[in-house]
CSV table of C-alpha atoms and ligand atoms in Angstrom, one decimal:
chain,number,residue,atom,x,y,z
S,1,MET,CA,-0.1,-0.1,-0.1
S,2,ASN,CA,1.3,3.3,-0.9
S,3,LEU,CA,0.9,5.5,2.2
S,4,MET,CA,1.5,8.8,0.1
S,5,ASN,CA,-2.0,7.9,-1.6
S,6,MET,CA,-3.4,8.4,1.9
S,7,VAL,CA,-2.1,12.1,2.2
S,8,ASP,CA,-4.7,14.8,1.2
S,9,PRO,CA,-3.3,15.0,-2.7
S,10,ASP,CA,-3.5,18.7,-2.5
S,11,PHE,CA,-0.2,18.5,-0.4
S,12,ASN,CA,1.3,16.2,-2.7
S,13,SER,CA,3.6,19.2,-4.7
S,14,LEU,CA,4.6,20.6,-1.2
S,15,ILE,CA,5.8,17.3,-0.2
S,16,GLU,CA,7.8,16.9,-3.3
S,17,LEU,CA,9.0,20.5,-3.0
S,18,SER,CA,10.4,20.0,0.5
S,19,LYS,CA,11.9,16.9,-0.6
S,20,SER,CA,14.1,18.3,-3.2
S,21,ALA,CA,15.0,21.4,-1.0
S,22,GLY,CA,17.3,19.1,0.8
S,23,ASP,CA,18.3,19.2,4.7
S,24,MET,CA,17.3,22.8,5.6
S,25,THR,CA,19.2,22.7,9.0
S,26,LYS,CA,22.5,22.6,7.3
S,27,ILE,CA,21.2,26.6,6.3
S,28,GLU,CA,22.5,29.2,8.6
S,29,PRO,CA,19.4,30.1,10.8
S,30,ALA,CA,18.9,34.1,9.4
S,31,MET,CA,19.5,32.8,5.7
S,32,LEU,CA,16.8,30.1,6.3
S,33,ARG,CA,14.2,32.8,7.9
S,34,ASN,CA,14.8,34.8,4.7
S,35,PHE,CA,14.4,32.0,2.6
S,36,LEU,CA,11.4,30.5,4.1
S,37,ASP,CA,9.5,33.8,4.9
S,38,GLU,CA,10.3,35.0,1.3
S,39,SER,CA,8.8,31.4,0.0
S,40,SER,CA,5.9,31.7,1.8
S,41,LEU,CA,5.0,35.3,0.7
S,42,SER,CA,5.4,34.5,-3.0
S,43,SER,CA,3.1,31.6,-2.6
S,44,ARG,CA,0.5,33.7,-1.3
S,45,GLY,CA,-2.8,34.2,-3.2
S,46,LYS,CA,-5.3,37.0,-3.5
S,47,PRO,CA,-5.6,38.8,-0.5
S,48,VAL,CA,-9.0,37.9,1.9
S,49,GLU,CA,-11.1,40.9,1.6
S,50,ILE,CA,-11.7,42.1,5.1
S,51,LYS,CA,-13.5,45.4,6.7
S,52,GLU,CA,-10.6,46.5,8.9
S,53,THR,CA,-6.8,46.1,9.8
S,54,LYS,CA,-5.0,48.1,12.0
S,55,ASP,CA,-1.2,48.1,13.2
S,56,TYR,CA,-0.4,48.7,17.0
S,57,LYS,CA,2.7,48.9,18.6
S,58,ILE,CA,2.9,46.7,22.1
S,59,LYS,CA,5.2,48.7,24.8
S,60,LEU,CA,6.3,46.0,27.1
S,61,ASP,CA,9.4,46.3,29.5
S,62,GLY,CA,12.6,47.0,27.1
S,63,ARG,CA,11.2,45.9,24.1
S,64,THR,CA,8.1,46.6,21.6
S,65,LEU,CA,6.5,44.4,19.9
S,66,ASN,CA,4.3,45.0,16.4
S,67,ALA,CA,0.5,43.7,16.4
S,68,ARG,CA,-1.9,43.7,13.5
S,69,MET,CA,-5.8,43.7,14.1
S,70,TYR,CA,-8.2,42.3,12.0
S,71,ASP,CA,-12.0,43.1,12.3
S,72,ASN,CA,-14.4,41.9,9.8
S,73,ASN,CA,-17.6,42.8,11.8
S,74,ASN,CA,-17.0,45.3,14.3
S,75,ALA,CA,-16.6,42.3,16.7
S,76,LYS,CA,-16.7,42.5,20.5
S,77,SER,CA,-14.2,39.8,21.4
S,78,ALA,CA,-10.9,38.9,20.5
S,79,ILE,CA,-8.4,36.3,19.9
S,80,LEU,CA,-4.6,37.1,20.3
S,81,TYR,CA,-2.8,35.0,17.5
S,82,TYR,CA,0.9,33.6,17.8
S,83,HIS,CA,2.4,32.6,14.5
S,84,GLY,CA,3.9,29.3,13.7
S,85,GLY,CA,7.7,28.9,12.3
S,86,GLY,CA,9.7,26.7,14.7
S,87,PHE,CA,10.3,29.9,17.0
S,88,LEU,CA,12.6,30.7,14.1
S,89,PHE,CA,10.7,32.5,11.3
S,90,GLY,CA,7.4,33.5,10.7
S,91,ASN,CA,6.0,37.3,11.4
S,92,ILE,CA,2.9,39.2,10.7
S,93,GLU,CA,3.2,39.6,7.0
S,94,THR,CA,4.0,36.1,6.2
S,95,TYR,CA,0.5,35.1,8.5
S,96,ASP,CA,-1.4,38.3,7.2
S,97,ASN,CA,-4.0,36.4,4.5
S,98,TYR,CA,-4.3,33.2,7.0
S,99,CYS,CA,-5.1,35.8,9.9
S,100,ARG,CA,-7.6,38.0,7.6
S,101,PHE,CA,-9.2,34.5,6.6
S,102,LEU,CA,-9.6,33.8,10.3
S,103,ALA,CA,-11.1,37.0,11.3
S,104,LYS,CA,-13.4,36.6,8.6
S,105,GLU,CA,-14.7,33.2,9.2
S,106,SER,CA,-14.5,33.6,13.1
S,107,TRP,CA,-16.5,37.0,13.3
S,108,VAL,CA,-14.1,37.8,16.1
S,109,LYS,CA,-10.9,40.5,16.2
S,110,ILE,CA,-7.9,38.6,15.5
S,111,ILE,CA,-4.7,40.2,16.6
S,112,SER,CA,-1.3,38.9,15.5
S,113,ILE,CA,1.6,39.3,17.6
S,114,GLU,CA,5.3,39.8,16.4
S,115,TYR,CA,7.0,37.8,18.8
S,116,ARG,CA,11.1,37.7,19.3
S,117,LEU,CA,12.4,34.7,17.3
S,118,ALA,CA,15.2,32.4,18.1
S,119,PRO,CA,18.1,31.8,18.0
S,120,GLU,CA,18.9,35.6,18.5
S,121,HIS,CA,16.2,35.2,21.1
S,122,LYS,CA,16.4,32.2,23.3
S,123,PHE,CA,13.6,30.8,25.5
S,124,PRO,CA,11.9,32.4,27.4
S,125,ASP,CA,11.9,35.4,25.1
S,126,ALA,CA,9.1,34.2,22.7
S,127,PHE,CA,7.3,32.8,25.9
S,128,ASN,CA,7.5,36.2,27.8
S,129,ASP,CA,6.4,38.0,24.7
S,130,ALA,CA,3.6,36.1,24.3
S,131,TYR,CA,2.3,36.3,28.0
S,132,ASP,CA,3.0,39.9,28.3
S,133,SER,CA,1.3,40.5,25.1
S,134,PHE,CA,-1.8,39.0,26.4
S,135,HIS,CA,-1.7,41.0,29.8
S,136,TYR,CA,-0.9,44.3,28.0
S,137,ILE,CA,-3.8,43.9,25.5
S,138,ALA,CA,-6.2,42.3,28.2
S,139,LYS,CA,-5.5,45.3,30.5
S,140,LYS,CA,-5.9,48.1,27.5
S,141,LYS,CA,-8.8,46.2,25.6
S,142,LYS,CA,-10.5,49.5,25.1
S,143,ASP,CA,-7.6,50.7,23.1
S,144,PHE,CA,-8.1,47.8,20.7
S,145,GLY,CA,-12.1,48.0,20.7
S,146,ILE,CA,-12.5,45.1,22.3
S,147,GLU,CA,-15.6,44.9,24.9
S,148,GLY,CA,-15.5,41.1,25.1
S,149,ARG,CA,-13.5,38.2,26.2
S,150,ILE,CA,-10.2,37.7,24.9
S,151,GLY,CA,-8.7,34.0,24.0
S,152,VAL,CA,-5.4,33.2,22.6
S,153,ALA,CA,-4.4,30.7,19.6
S,154,GLY,CA,-1.6,29.6,17.5
S,155,ASP,CA,-0.3,27.0,15.0
S,156,SER,CA,2.9,24.7,15.6
S,157,ALA,CA,5.4,27.0,17.8
S,158,GLY,CA,2.7,29.6,17.9
S,159,ALA,CA,0.5,27.1,19.6
S,160,ASN,CA,3.3,26.4,22.0
S,161,LEU,CA,3.1,29.9,23.1
S,162,ALA,CA,-0.2,29.8,23.7
S,163,ALA,CA,-0.8,26.8,25.5
S,164,ALA,CA,2.4,27.7,27.7
S,165,LEU,CA,1.0,31.3,28.4
S,166,CYS,CA,-2.4,29.4,29.9
S,167,LEU,CA,0.0,27.5,32.2
S,168,LYS,CA,1.6,30.5,33.7
S,169,CYS,CA,-1.7,32.4,33.8
S,170,ARG,CA,-2.7,29.3,36.2
S,171,ASP,CA,0.3,29.3,38.0
S,172,GLY,CA,0.4,32.6,38.8
S,173,LYS,CA,-3.3,33.0,39.2
S,174,THR,CA,-3.4,36.0,36.7
S,175,GLU,CA,-6.0,37.0,34.2
S,176,MET,CA,-6.6,34.0,32.0
S,177,PRO,CA,-7.6,33.5,28.2
S,178,ALA,CA,-11.2,32.6,27.4
S,179,VAL,CA,-10.1,29.9,25.4
S,180,GLN,CA,-7.1,28.5,23.9
S,181,VAL,CA,-6.9,27.3,20.4
S,182,LEU,CA,-4.1,24.9,19.4
S,183,PHE,CA,-3.2,24.1,15.9
S,184,TYR,CA,-0.7,21.3,16.1
S,185,PRO,CA,1.4,22.9,18.8
S,186,SER,CA,5.0,21.7,19.5
S,187,LEU,CA,4.5,20.2,23.2
S,188,ALA,CA,7.8,18.7,24.5
S,189,PRO,CA,10.7,16.7,23.0
S,190,ASP,CA,9.8,13.7,21.5
S,191,ASN,CA,11.7,10.4,20.0
S,192,PHE,CA,9.5,7.6,20.6
S,193,SER,CA,5.7,8.2,20.0
S,194,ARG,CA,4.4,6.2,17.1
S,195,SER,CA,3.4,9.6,15.1
S,196,PHE,CA,7.0,10.5,15.6
S,197,ILE,CA,8.7,7.4,14.5
S,198,GLU,CA,6.1,7.1,11.4
S,199,TYR,CA,6.0,10.3,10.2
S,200,SER,CA,9.3,12.3,10.8
S,201,ASP,CA,10.5,11.4,7.3
S,202,ASN,CA,8.4,12.4,4.3
S,203,TYR,CA,5.8,14.6,5.3
S,204,VAL,CA,7.5,18.1,5.2
S,205,LEU,CA,8.4,18.6,9.0
S,206,THR,CA,11.1,16.2,9.5
S,207,GLY,CA,12.4,15.1,13.0
S,208,LYS,CA,15.7,16.6,12.1
S,209,MET,CA,13.8,19.9,11.6
S,210,ILE,CA,11.8,19.2,14.9
S,211,ARG,CA,15.1,18.8,16.9
S,212,TYR,CA,16.9,21.9,15.0
S,213,PHE,CA,14.1,24.1,15.8
S,214,GLY,CA,14.1,22.6,20.0
S,215,ASN,CA,17.9,23.5,19.6
S,216,MET,CA,17.3,27.0,18.4
S,217,TYR,CA,14.8,28.0,20.9
S,218,SER,CA,16.6,26.4,24.0
S,219,LYS,CA,19.5,27.7,26.2
S,220,ASN,CA,20.4,24.3,27.9
S,221,MET,CA,18.9,20.7,28.8
S,222,GLN,CA,17.2,22.4,31.6
S,223,ASP,CA,15.0,24.4,29.3
S,224,LEU,CA,13.3,21.0,28.0
S,225,ILE,CA,11.9,20.1,31.1
S,226,ASN,CA,10.4,23.6,31.7
S,227,PRO,CA,6.5,23.4,31.6
S,228,TYR,CA,6.7,26.9,29.8
S,229,PHE,CA,9.1,25.5,27.3
S,230,SER,CA,7.3,22.0,27.2
S,231,PRO,CA,3.7,22.1,28.0
S,232,LEU,CA,3.4,18.5,28.1
S,233,VAL,CA,5.5,17.8,31.1
S,234,ALA,CA,3.7,19.9,33.5
S,235,ASP,CA,2.3,18.3,36.6
S,236,ASP,CA,-0.9,20.1,36.9
S,237,PHE,CA,-3.5,20.4,33.9
S,238,SER,CA,-6.4,21.6,36.0
S,239,ASN,CA,-8.1,24.9,35.7
S,240,LEU,CA,-7.0,26.0,32.6
S,241,PRO,CA,-9.1,27.5,29.8
S,242,PRO,CA,-11.1,25.4,27.6
S,243,ALA,CA,-8.9,23.8,24.6
S,244,ILE,CA,-9.8,23.3,21.1
S,245,MET,CA,-6.8,21.3,19.4
S,246,VAL,CA,-6.2,20.6,15.6
S,247,THR,CA,-4.1,17.6,14.7
S,248,ASN,CA,-3.0,16.2,11.9
S,249,GLU,CA,-2.9,12.8,10.9
S,250,TYR,CA,0.3,12.9,8.9
S,251,ASP,CA,2.3,15.2,11.6
S,252,PRO,CA,5.1,13.6,13.8
S,253,LEU,CA,3.9,15.9,16.5
S,254,ARG,CA,0.2,14.5,16.6
S,255,ASP,CA,0.5,11.8,19.6
S,256,PRO,CA,1.9,14.2,22.1
S,257,GLU,CA,-0.7,16.6,20.8
S,258,GLU,CA,-3.7,14.0,21.6
S,259,THR,CA,-2.1,13.0,24.8
S,260,TYR,CA,-2.1,16.8,25.7
S,261,VAL,CA,-6.0,16.6,25.3
S,262,LYS,CA,-6.5,13.6,27.4
S,263,LYS,CA,-4.4,15.0,30.1
S,264,LEU,CA,-6.6,18.3,30.0
S,265,ARG,CA,-9.5,16.1,30.1
S,266,GLU,CA,-8.6,14.2,33.0
S,267,ALA,CA,-7.8,17.5,34.9
S,268,GLY,CA,-11.2,18.5,34.4
S,269,VAL,CA,-10.6,20.9,31.3
S,270,ARG,CA,-13.4,21.1,28.9
S,271,ALA,CA,-11.1,20.2,25.2
S,272,VAL,CA,-12.2,19.3,21.9
S,273,GLY,CA,-9.9,17.3,19.8
S,274,ILE,CA,-10.2,17.6,15.8
S,275,ARG,CA,-7.6,15.0,13.9
S,276,GLY,CA,-7.6,16.4,10.3
S,277,ILE,CA,-7.7,12.9,8.1
S,278,GLY,CA,-4.7,13.3,5.7
S,279,MET,CA,-3.6,16.5,6.9
S,280,ILE,CA,0.3,17.1,7.4
S,281,HIS,CA,1.8,19.7,9.7
S,282,GLY,CA,1.4,23.2,8.4
S,283,SER,CA,-2.2,22.2,7.3
S,284,ALA,CA,-3.8,25.2,8.6
S,285,THR,CA,-2.0,28.2,6.9
S,286,ASP,CA,-1.9,25.9,3.8
S,287,PHE,CA,-6.0,26.9,3.7
S,288,GLU,CA,-5.1,28.0,0.2
S,289,VAL,CA,-3.8,24.8,-1.0
S,290,SER,CA,-5.9,22.1,0.5
S,291,ASP,CA,-9.7,22.3,0.6
S,292,GLY,CA,-9.7,19.8,3.4
S,293,ALA,CA,-7.3,22.1,5.5
S,294,ARG,CA,-9.7,25.2,4.5
S,295,ASN,CA,-12.4,23.6,6.0
S,296,ILE,CA,-11.1,22.6,9.3
S,297,VAL,CA,-9.9,26.1,9.7
S,298,LYS,CA,-13.3,27.3,8.8
S,299,MET,CA,-14.9,24.8,11.3
S,300,VAL,CA,-12.8,25.9,14.1
S,301,ALA,CA,-13.2,29.6,13.2
S,302,ARG,CA,-16.8,29.1,13.3
S,303,ILE,CA,-17.0,27.3,17.1
S,304,ILE,CA,-14.4,30.5,18.4
S,305,PRO,CA,-17.5,32.5,19.3
S,306,ASP,CA,-19.1,29.8,21.5
S,307,TYR,CA,-16.1,30.4,23.9
S,308,LEU,CA,-15.8,33.9,23.9
I,1,R5C,C1,8.8,22.1,22.4
I,1,R5C,C2,9.9,21.3,22.6
I,1,R5C,C3,10.9,21.4,21.6
I,1,R5C,C4,10.7,21.2,20.3
I,1,R5C,O1,10.0,19.8,20.0
I,1,R5C,O2,10.3,22.3,19.4
I,1,R5C,C5,9.9,22.4,18.2
I,1,R5C,C6,9.4,23.8,17.8
I,1,R5C,C7,8.8,23.6,16.7
I,1,R5C,C8,8.4,22.9,15.8
I,1,R5C,N1,7.7,23.2,14.8
I,1,R5C,O3,7.6,24.1,14.4
I,1,R5C,O4,7.3,22.1,14.0
I,1,R5C,C9,8.8,21.9,16.5
I,1,R5C,C10,9.4,21.4,17.3
């Protein structure tokens, strides 16, 4: 049986392209960032039309972050969005069309946050940016036109940040996001799960890349066992916001993500798990490539208001 045939065929050319690109972990990180950001900008389709976008500066201790708000409906509630990219690449521009799509389909404000990237900024810089930007916006919600509740969301490395910041809000008893929407987060180092063993070659995100991203983001081995770096190693999953978890069938990160859903439920947290059959890592931002991916993002977007 040819396993490739079970992957959504809309991903075939992406999979072939990633195989022909060779070993990306051999490229110097800043060059790799330029290459990946440029490729994602150049493959972007026609901009999704949206009524309003507005750029903001988020002034935090010792640094200022860029943010962009997307609003199609004068919405009251908001989702802060942390982009993916292995902690190493991705920015507001490369996520612009995807955030437009999310805002249009969800009818809530989407605020895309540009956090600091590795390897120039190691853990906990991106994590602190995610946590501090949530509290900054929660405190100044009127300046952002927010009258309702605020949730957090992200994909891949950005979903790691969203999950981790919820743990810290719970631990520190600070204001909590209303929901955590996690598109295939990286949750902990892993070598032995079934999904890692079966899918860490051939499906765009390789085991080698996963280790490379983890190495770029971590300062030392101690970081790996810090729950704000690896949310899956937390001792306590109780009293966290409700979660919507999207996993991909052909994703090496899939099994730890589905374990996270189980741990949340065991701890009494409302958690919905949606496995995208035939999907690969990065599916959500491939909403212009795959109808399956597009429909999953639409479905998630449309249930978000139920939590806000
Ligand atoms: C969270 C533990 C370290 C780790 O696995 O880092 C990763 C970061 C990003 C990705 N990714 O974007 O696919 C994967 C792993």
